[in-house]
């Protein structure tokens, strides 16, 4: 049942089922990140991977140079650029979920980056294990210096509470979002993962590789 006020709920009915055309859809919400966005997007486009992917960049009403920077990436056939009025992190992520054409979906914050090989590592584990969610490790980037973050051991058939609460650093089967979105206008909106999304997963895998750089 569709929420009568979907802007304030994580429950939604996606009536349109899109044809899956790529292995992975990467959603990047971007707001006033002119300093970081090139590094972020190039970390995706520089992935040497056997898997197909579509990069969806949602400019969330930026007031700096972010819109003109991201428009330069429209020349790539596997990049989609969307501009919208500011709706916050959840509103931007939800816009990227409106046209799901990937078997899996990933969220990448626009001031962060993927490490080389991240897509292959995550997708390889996903297809090997037929996992609904696969999560890797991450490092912190502090003033251009790398600090050790949180790492996993390899495993599968794990309980949901093995996963970290943030939405990034992992991939999800897109069917998990058939009736779920990020609740808008809430603080800590990404806790929808812990309480709603993770319990829906029939199989969860972790890998011991670092796949993500989280900028402080």
PDB file of C-alpha atoms in Angstrom:
ATOM      1  CA  UNK A   1       0.000   0.000   0.000  1.00  0.00           C
ATOM      2  CA  UNK A   2       1.391   3.380  -1.006  1.00  0.00           C
ATOM      3  CA  UNK A   3       1.910   5.881   1.781  1.00  0.00           C
ATOM      4  CA  UNK A   4      -0.439   8.892   1.526  1.00  0.00           C
ATOM      5  CA  UNK A   5       2.550  11.089   2.447  1.00  0.00           C
ATOM      6  CA  UNK A   6       5.614   9.451   0.870  1.00  0.00           C
ATOM      7  CA  UNK A   7       7.869  12.435   1.625  1.00  0.00           C
ATOM      8  CA  UNK A   8       7.734  11.423   5.274  1.00  0.00           C
ATOM      9  CA  UNK A   9       7.773   7.651   4.967  1.00  0.00           C
ATOM     10  CA  UNK A  10      10.177   4.968   3.867  1.00  0.00           C
ATOM     11  CA  UNK A  11       7.294   2.954   2.381  1.00  0.00           C
ATOM     12  CA  UNK A  12       6.480   3.482  -1.279  1.00  0.00           C
ATOM     13  CA  UNK A  13       4.938   1.519  -4.117  1.00  0.00           C
ATOM     14  CA  UNK A  14       7.014   1.507  -7.290  1.00  0.00           C
ATOM     15  CA  UNK A  15       4.392   0.603  -9.836  1.00  0.00           C
ATOM     16  CA  UNK A  16       6.793   0.668 -12.770  1.00  0.00           C
ATOM     17  CA  UNK A  17       9.186  -2.264 -12.959  1.00  0.00           C
ATOM     18  CA  UNK A  18      12.157  -1.237 -15.090  1.00  0.00           C
ATOM     19  CA  UNK A  19      14.057  -3.643 -17.324  1.00  0.00           C
ATOM     20  CA  UNK A  20      17.452  -4.520 -15.901  1.00  0.00           C
ATOM     21  CA  UNK A  21      20.065  -3.380 -18.408  1.00  0.00           C
ATOM     22  CA  UNK A  22      23.298  -3.226 -16.383  1.00  0.00           C
ATOM     23  CA  UNK A  23      24.870  -5.132 -13.527  1.00  0.00           C
ATOM     24  CA  UNK A  24      25.207  -2.134 -11.225  1.00  0.00           C
ATOM     25  CA  UNK A  25      23.616   1.279 -10.832  1.00  0.00           C
ATOM     26  CA  UNK A  26      25.675   3.794  -8.844  1.00  0.00           C
ATOM     27  CA  UNK A  27      23.721   6.720  -7.359  1.00  0.00           C
ATOM     28  CA  UNK A  28      25.646   9.860  -6.377  1.00  0.00           C
ATOM     29  CA  UNK A  29      23.697  12.642  -4.601  1.00  0.00           C
ATOM     30  CA  UNK A  30      25.600  15.920  -5.049  1.00  0.00           C
ATOM     31  CA  UNK A  31      25.105  19.222  -3.247  1.00  0.00           C
ATOM     32  CA  UNK A  32      27.736  21.999  -3.246  1.00  0.00           C
ATOM     33  CA  UNK A  33      30.693  19.637  -3.648  1.00  0.00           C
ATOM     34  CA  UNK A  34      32.654  21.436  -6.369  1.00  0.00           C
ATOM     35  CA  UNK A  35      35.890  20.678  -4.515  1.00  0.00           C
ATOM     36  CA  UNK A  36      35.308  16.916  -4.392  1.00  0.00           C
ATOM     37  CA  UNK A  37      32.984  15.849  -7.187  1.00  0.00           C
ATOM     38  CA  UNK A  38      35.644  15.280  -9.877  1.00  0.00           C
ATOM     39  CA  UNK A  39      37.550  12.894  -7.597  1.00  0.00           C
ATOM     40  CA  UNK A  40      34.326  11.069  -6.781  1.00  0.00           C
ATOM     41  CA  UNK A  41      33.099  10.590 -10.346  1.00  0.00           C
ATOM     42  CA  UNK A  42      36.534   9.775 -11.747  1.00  0.00           C
ATOM     43  CA  UNK A  43      36.916   7.060  -9.120  1.00  0.00           C
ATOM     44  CA  UNK A  44      33.882   5.390 -10.698  1.00  0.00           C
ATOM     45  CA  UNK A  45      34.758   5.957 -14.349  1.00  0.00           C
ATOM     46  CA  UNK A  46      38.282   4.724 -13.686  1.00  0.00           C
ATOM     47  CA  UNK A  47      37.101   1.316 -12.476  1.00  0.00           C
ATOM     48  CA  UNK A  48      38.653  -1.510 -14.484  1.00  0.00           C
ATOM     49  CA  UNK A  49      35.777  -3.964 -14.335  1.00  0.00           C
ATOM     50  CA  UNK A  50      34.113  -6.718 -16.319  1.00  0.00           C
ATOM     51  CA  UNK A  51      30.703  -5.625 -15.031  1.00  0.00           C
ATOM     52  CA  UNK A  52      28.466  -3.064 -16.719  1.00  0.00           C
ATOM     53  CA  UNK A  53      27.332  -0.078 -14.701  1.00  0.00           C
ATOM     54  CA  UNK A  54      25.339   3.136 -14.981  1.00  0.00           C
ATOM     55  CA  UNK A  55      26.425   6.165 -12.954  1.00  0.00           C
ATOM     56  CA  UNK A  56      23.506   8.405 -11.929  1.00  0.00           C
ATOM     57  CA  UNK A  57      24.493  11.822 -10.566  1.00  0.00           C
ATOM     58  CA  UNK A  58      21.725  13.825  -8.877  1.00  0.00           C
ATOM     59  CA  UNK A  59      22.601  17.504  -8.494  1.00  0.00           C
ATOM     60  CA  UNK A  60      20.397  18.457  -5.556  1.00  0.00           C
ATOM     61  CA  UNK A  61      19.967  22.162  -6.220  1.00  0.00           C
ATOM     62  CA  UNK A  62      23.620  23.094  -5.755  1.00  0.00           C
ATOM     63  CA  UNK A  63      24.470  26.814  -5.590  1.00  0.00           C
ATOM     64  CA  UNK A  64      28.209  26.508  -6.307  1.00  0.00           C
ATOM     65  CA  UNK A  65      29.936  25.184  -9.449  1.00  0.00           C
ATOM     66  CA  UNK A  66      28.740  21.607  -8.940  1.00  0.00           C
ATOM     67  CA  UNK A  67      26.071  21.724 -11.713  1.00  0.00           C
ATOM     68  CA  UNK A  68      28.485  22.900 -14.404  1.00  0.00           C
ATOM     69  CA  UNK A  69      31.117  20.381 -13.295  1.00  0.00           C
ATOM     70  CA  UNK A  70      28.807  17.373 -13.370  1.00  0.00           C
ATOM     71  CA  UNK A  71      27.371  18.429 -16.742  1.00  0.00           C
ATOM     72  CA  UNK A  72      30.822  17.814 -18.228  1.00  0.00           C
ATOM     73  CA  UNK A  73      30.322  14.095 -17.540  1.00  0.00           C
ATOM     74  CA  UNK A  74      27.167  13.915 -19.640  1.00  0.00           C
ATOM     75  CA  UNK A  75      29.360  12.957 -22.616  1.00  0.00           C
ATOM     76  CA  UNK A  76      29.780   9.440 -21.209  1.00  0.00           C
ATOM     77  CA  UNK A  77      27.158   6.960 -22.384  1.00  0.00           C
ATOM     78  CA  UNK A  78      27.025   5.269 -18.976  1.00  0.00           C
ATOM     79  CA  UNK A  79      26.479   8.515 -17.041  1.00  0.00           C
ATOM     80  CA  UNK A  80      23.099  10.103 -16.346  1.00  0.00           C
ATOM     81  CA  UNK A  81      22.967  13.649 -14.961  1.00  0.00           C
ATOM     82  CA  UNK A  82      19.859  14.858 -13.130  1.00  0.00           C
ATOM     83  CA  UNK A  83      19.257  18.375 -11.778  1.00  0.00           C
ATOM     84  CA  UNK A  84      16.532  19.021  -9.230  1.00  0.00           C
ATOM     85  CA  UNK A  85      15.495  21.506  -6.552  1.00  0.00           C
ATOM     86  CA  UNK A  86      17.095  20.828  -3.188  1.00  0.00           C
ATOM     87  CA  UNK A  87      15.431  17.917  -1.397  1.00  0.00           C
ATOM     88  CA  UNK A  88      18.257  16.762   0.848  1.00  0.00           C
ATOM     89  CA  UNK A  89      20.247  13.530   0.916  1.00  0.00           C
ATOM     90  CA  UNK A  90      17.156  11.318   0.968  1.00  0.00           C
ATOM     91  CA  UNK A  91      15.385  13.224  -1.786  1.00  0.00           C
ATOM     92  CA  UNK A  92      18.463  13.013  -4.007  1.00  0.00           C
ATOM     93  CA  UNK A  93      18.968   9.304  -3.390  1.00  0.00           C
ATOM     94  CA  UNK A  94      15.287   8.632  -4.002  1.00  0.00           C
ATOM     95  CA  UNK A  95      15.470  10.449  -7.346  1.00  0.00           C
ATOM     96  CA  UNK A  96      18.298   8.130  -8.321  1.00  0.00           C
ATOM     97  CA  UNK A  97      16.108   5.152  -7.407  1.00  0.00           C
ATOM     98  CA  UNK A  98      13.252   6.189  -9.680  1.00  0.00           C
ATOM     99  CA  UNK A  99      14.646   4.434 -12.752  1.00  0.00           C
ATOM    100  CA  UNK A 100      16.396   1.310 -11.536  1.00  0.00           C
ATOM    101  CA  UNK A 101      18.027  -0.481 -14.451  1.00  0.00           C
ATOM    102  CA  UNK A 102      20.713  -2.351 -12.511  1.00  0.00           C
ATOM    103  CA  UNK A 103      20.595  -5.814 -10.974  1.00  0.00           C
ATOM    104  CA  UNK A 104      22.311  -4.147  -8.014  1.00  0.00           C
ATOM    105  CA  UNK A 105      22.461  -0.570  -6.772  1.00  0.00           C
ATOM    106  CA  UNK A 106      25.129   1.318  -4.837  1.00  0.00           C
ATOM    107  CA  UNK A 107      25.154   4.705  -3.107  1.00  0.00           C
ATOM    108  CA  UNK A 108      28.297   6.827  -3.276  1.00  0.00           C
ATOM    109  CA  UNK A 109      28.517  10.146  -1.425  1.00  0.00           C
ATOM    110  CA  UNK A 110      29.867  12.932  -3.607  1.00  0.00           C
ATOM    111  CA  UNK A 111      32.795  13.860  -1.350  1.00  0.00           C
ATOM    112  CA  UNK A 112      33.927  10.224  -1.135  1.00  0.00           C
ATOM    113  CA  UNK A 113      35.459   7.814  -3.662  1.00  0.00           C
ATOM    114  CA  UNK A 114      35.650   4.179  -4.697  1.00  0.00           C
ATOM    115  CA  UNK A 115      39.026   2.484  -4.521  1.00  0.00           C
ATOM    116  CA  UNK A 116      40.353   0.766  -7.665  1.00  0.00           C
ATOM    117  CA  UNK A 117      38.769  -2.658  -8.090  1.00  0.00           C
ATOM    118  CA  UNK A 118      35.813  -1.895  -5.822  1.00  0.00           C
ATOM    119  CA  UNK A 119      33.140  -2.729  -8.387  1.00  0.00           C
ATOM    120  CA  UNK A 120      34.752  -6.037  -9.352  1.00  0.00           C
ATOM    121  CA  UNK A 121      35.212  -7.056  -5.714  1.00  0.00           C
ATOM    122  CA  UNK A 122      31.635  -6.292  -4.687  1.00  0.00           C
ATOM    123  CA  UNK A 123      29.926  -7.582  -7.819  1.00  0.00           C
ATOM    124  CA  UNK A 124      32.049 -10.728  -7.940  1.00  0.00           C
ATOM    125  CA  UNK A 125      30.984 -11.627  -4.403  1.00  0.00           C
ATOM    126  CA  UNK A 126      27.360 -10.735  -5.146  1.00  0.00           C
ATOM    127  CA  UNK A 127      27.060 -13.034  -8.148  1.00  0.00           C
ATOM    128  CA  UNK A 128      29.144 -15.806  -6.580  1.00  0.00           C
ATOM    129  CA  UNK A 129      27.038 -15.884  -3.405  1.00  0.00           C
ATOM    130  CA  UNK A 130      23.736 -14.738  -4.950  1.00  0.00           C
ATOM    131  CA  UNK A 131      23.737 -12.220  -2.122  1.00  0.00           C
ATOM    132  CA  UNK A 132      21.116  -9.553  -1.567  1.00  0.00           C
ATOM    133  CA  UNK A 133      23.661  -7.235   0.086  1.00  0.00           C
ATOM    134  CA  UNK A 134      27.456  -7.240  -0.111  1.00  0.00           C
ATOM    135  CA  UNK A 135      29.552  -4.911   2.038  1.00  0.00           C
ATOM    136  CA  UNK A 136      33.271  -4.169   1.999  1.00  0.00           C
ATOM    137  CA  UNK A 137      35.595  -2.169   4.198  1.00  0.00           C
ATOM    138  CA  UNK A 138      36.542   1.500   4.106  1.00  0.00           C
ATOM    139  CA  UNK A 139      39.356   3.860   5.012  1.00  0.00           C
ATOM    140  CA  UNK A 140      39.142   7.436   6.245  1.00  0.00           C
ATOM    141  CA  UNK A 141      40.628  10.260   4.206  1.00  0.00           C
ATOM    142  CA  UNK A 142      41.640  13.139   6.498  1.00  0.00           C
ATOM    143  CA  UNK A 143      43.390  16.125   4.895  1.00  0.00           C
ATOM    144  CA  UNK A 144      44.681  13.906   2.065  1.00  0.00           C
ATOM    145  CA  UNK A 145      46.007  11.346   4.549  1.00  0.00           C
ATOM    146  CA  UNK A 146      44.641   7.812   4.756  1.00  0.00           C
ATOM    147  CA  UNK A 147      43.628   6.361   8.125  1.00  0.00           C
ATOM    148  CA  UNK A 148      42.462   2.818   8.730  1.00  0.00           C
ATOM    149  CA  UNK A 149      38.692   2.516   8.875  1.00  0.00           C
ATOM    150  CA  UNK A 150      36.549  -0.570   9.430  1.00  0.00           C
ATOM    151  CA  UNK A 151      37.237  -3.904   7.744  1.00  0.00           C
ATOM    152  CA  UNK A 152      35.302  -7.164   7.462  1.00  0.00           C
ATOM    153  CA  UNK A 153      36.278 -10.760   7.313  1.00  0.00           C
ATOM    154  CA  UNK A 154      34.991 -12.726   4.342  1.00  0.00           C
ATOM    155  CA  UNK A 155      31.729 -14.490   4.943  1.00  0.00           C
ATOM    156  CA  UNK A 156      28.206 -15.197   3.802  1.00  0.00           C
ATOM    157  CA  UNK A 157      24.872 -16.280   5.281  1.00  0.00           C
ATOM    158  CA  UNK A 158      25.487 -13.644   7.917  1.00  0.00           C
ATOM    159  CA  UNK A 159      23.008 -11.955  10.202  1.00  0.00           C
ATOM    160  CA  UNK A 160      21.910  -8.401   9.311  1.00  0.00           C
ATOM    161  CA  UNK A 161      23.610  -6.931  12.379  1.00  0.00           C
ATOM    162  CA  UNK A 162      27.036  -7.681  10.880  1.00  0.00           C
ATOM    163  CA  UNK A 163      26.521  -4.769   8.472  1.00  0.00           C
ATOM    164  CA  UNK A 164      27.413  -1.177   9.256  1.00  0.00           C
ATOM    165  CA  UNK A 165      24.546   1.291   9.344  1.00  0.00           C
ATOM    166  CA  UNK A 166      25.566   3.703   6.593  1.00  0.00           C
ATOM    167  CA  UNK A 167      24.144   3.213   3.075  1.00  0.00           C
ATOM    168  CA  UNK A 168      27.480   3.465   1.245  1.00  0.00           C
ATOM    169  CA  UNK A 169      30.282   0.916   0.910  1.00  0.00           C
ATOM    170  CA  UNK A 170      27.892  -1.832  -0.106  1.00  0.00           C
ATOM    171  CA  UNK A 171      25.696  -2.985  -2.981  1.00  0.00           C
ATOM    172  CA  UNK A 172      22.045  -4.057  -2.802  1.00  0.00           C
ATOM    173  CA  UNK A 173      19.826  -6.105  -5.068  1.00  0.00           C
ATOM    174  CA  UNK A 174      17.517  -3.509  -6.532  1.00  0.00           C
ATOM    175  CA  UNK A 175      14.398  -5.513  -5.709  1.00  0.00           C
ATOM    176  CA  UNK A 176      14.987  -4.605  -2.056  1.00  0.00           C
ATOM    177  CA  UNK A 177      13.859  -1.103  -3.048  1.00  0.00           C
ATOM    178  CA  UNK A 178      10.611  -2.190  -4.710  1.00  0.00           C
ATOM    179  CA  UNK A 179       8.649  -0.774  -1.774  1.00  0.00           C
ATOM    180  CA  UNK A 180      11.332   1.094   0.159  1.00  0.00           C
ATOM    181  CA  UNK A 181      12.807   4.568  -0.169  1.00  0.00           C
ATOM    182  CA  UNK A 182      14.826   6.873   2.079  1.00  0.00           C
ATOM    183  CA  UNK A 183      12.482   8.841   4.378  1.00  0.00           C
ATOM    184  CA  UNK A 184      12.738  12.537   3.574  1.00  0.00           C
ATOM    185  CA  UNK A 185      12.978  15.402   6.077  1.00  0.00           C
ATOM    186  CA  UNK A 186      14.366  13.161   8.826  1.00  0.00           C
ATOM    187  CA  UNK A 187      17.644  13.259  10.713  1.00  0.00           C
ATOM    188  CA  UNK A 188      19.594   9.961  10.497  1.00  0.00           C
ATOM    189  CA  UNK A 189      17.511   8.940   7.514  1.00  0.00           C
ATOM    190  CA  UNK A 190      19.980   6.196   6.608  1.00  0.00           C
ATOM    191  CA  UNK A 191      18.927   4.098   9.637  1.00  0.00           C
ATOM    192  CA  UNK A 192      16.240   2.741   7.305  1.00  0.00           C
ATOM    193  CA  UNK A 193      18.978   0.287   6.320  1.00  0.00           C
ATOM    194  CA  UNK A 194      19.351  -1.241   9.765  1.00  0.00           C
ATOM    195  CA  UNK A 195      15.668  -1.491  10.614  1.00  0.00           C
ATOM    196  CA  UNK A 196      13.987  -2.056   7.237  1.00  0.00           C
ATOM    197  CA  UNK A 197      16.342  -3.020   4.401  1.00  0.00           C
ATOM    198  CA  UNK A 198      18.813  -5.375   6.078  1.00  0.00           C
ATOM    199  CA  UNK A 199      16.118  -7.646   7.576  1.00  0.00           C
ATOM    200  CA  UNK A 200      14.600  -8.040   4.092  1.00  0.00           C
ATOM    201  CA  UNK A 201      17.806  -9.588   2.769  1.00  0.00           C
ATOM    202  CA  UNK A 202      17.777 -13.360   2.473  1.00  0.00           C
ATOM    203  CA  UNK A 203      21.550 -13.560   2.119  1.00  0.00           C
ATOM    204  CA  UNK A 204      24.240 -11.091   3.180  1.00  0.00           C
ATOM    205  CA  UNK A 205      27.923 -11.316   2.303  1.00  0.00           C
ATOM    206  CA  UNK A 206      30.961  -9.360   3.420  1.00  0.00           C
ATOM    207  CA  UNK A 207      34.383  -9.091   1.818  1.00  0.00           C
ATOM    208  CA  UNK A 208      37.679  -8.250   3.455  1.00  0.00           C
ATOM    209  CA  UNK A 209      38.698  -5.811   0.717  1.00  0.00           C
ATOM    210  CA  UNK A 210      38.648  -2.041   1.204  1.00  0.00           C
ATOM    211  CA  UNK A 211      36.232  -0.660  -1.384  1.00  0.00           C
ATOM    212  CA  UNK A 212      35.519   2.886  -0.185  1.00  0.00           C
ATOM    213  CA  UNK A 213      37.255   6.084   0.876  1.00  0.00           C
ATOM    214  CA  UNK A 214      35.277   8.131   3.378  1.00  0.00           C
ATOM    215  CA  UNK A 215      36.289  11.777   3.503  1.00  0.00           C
ATOM    216  CA  UNK A 216      36.314  13.518   6.882  1.00  0.00           C
TER     217      UNK A 216
END
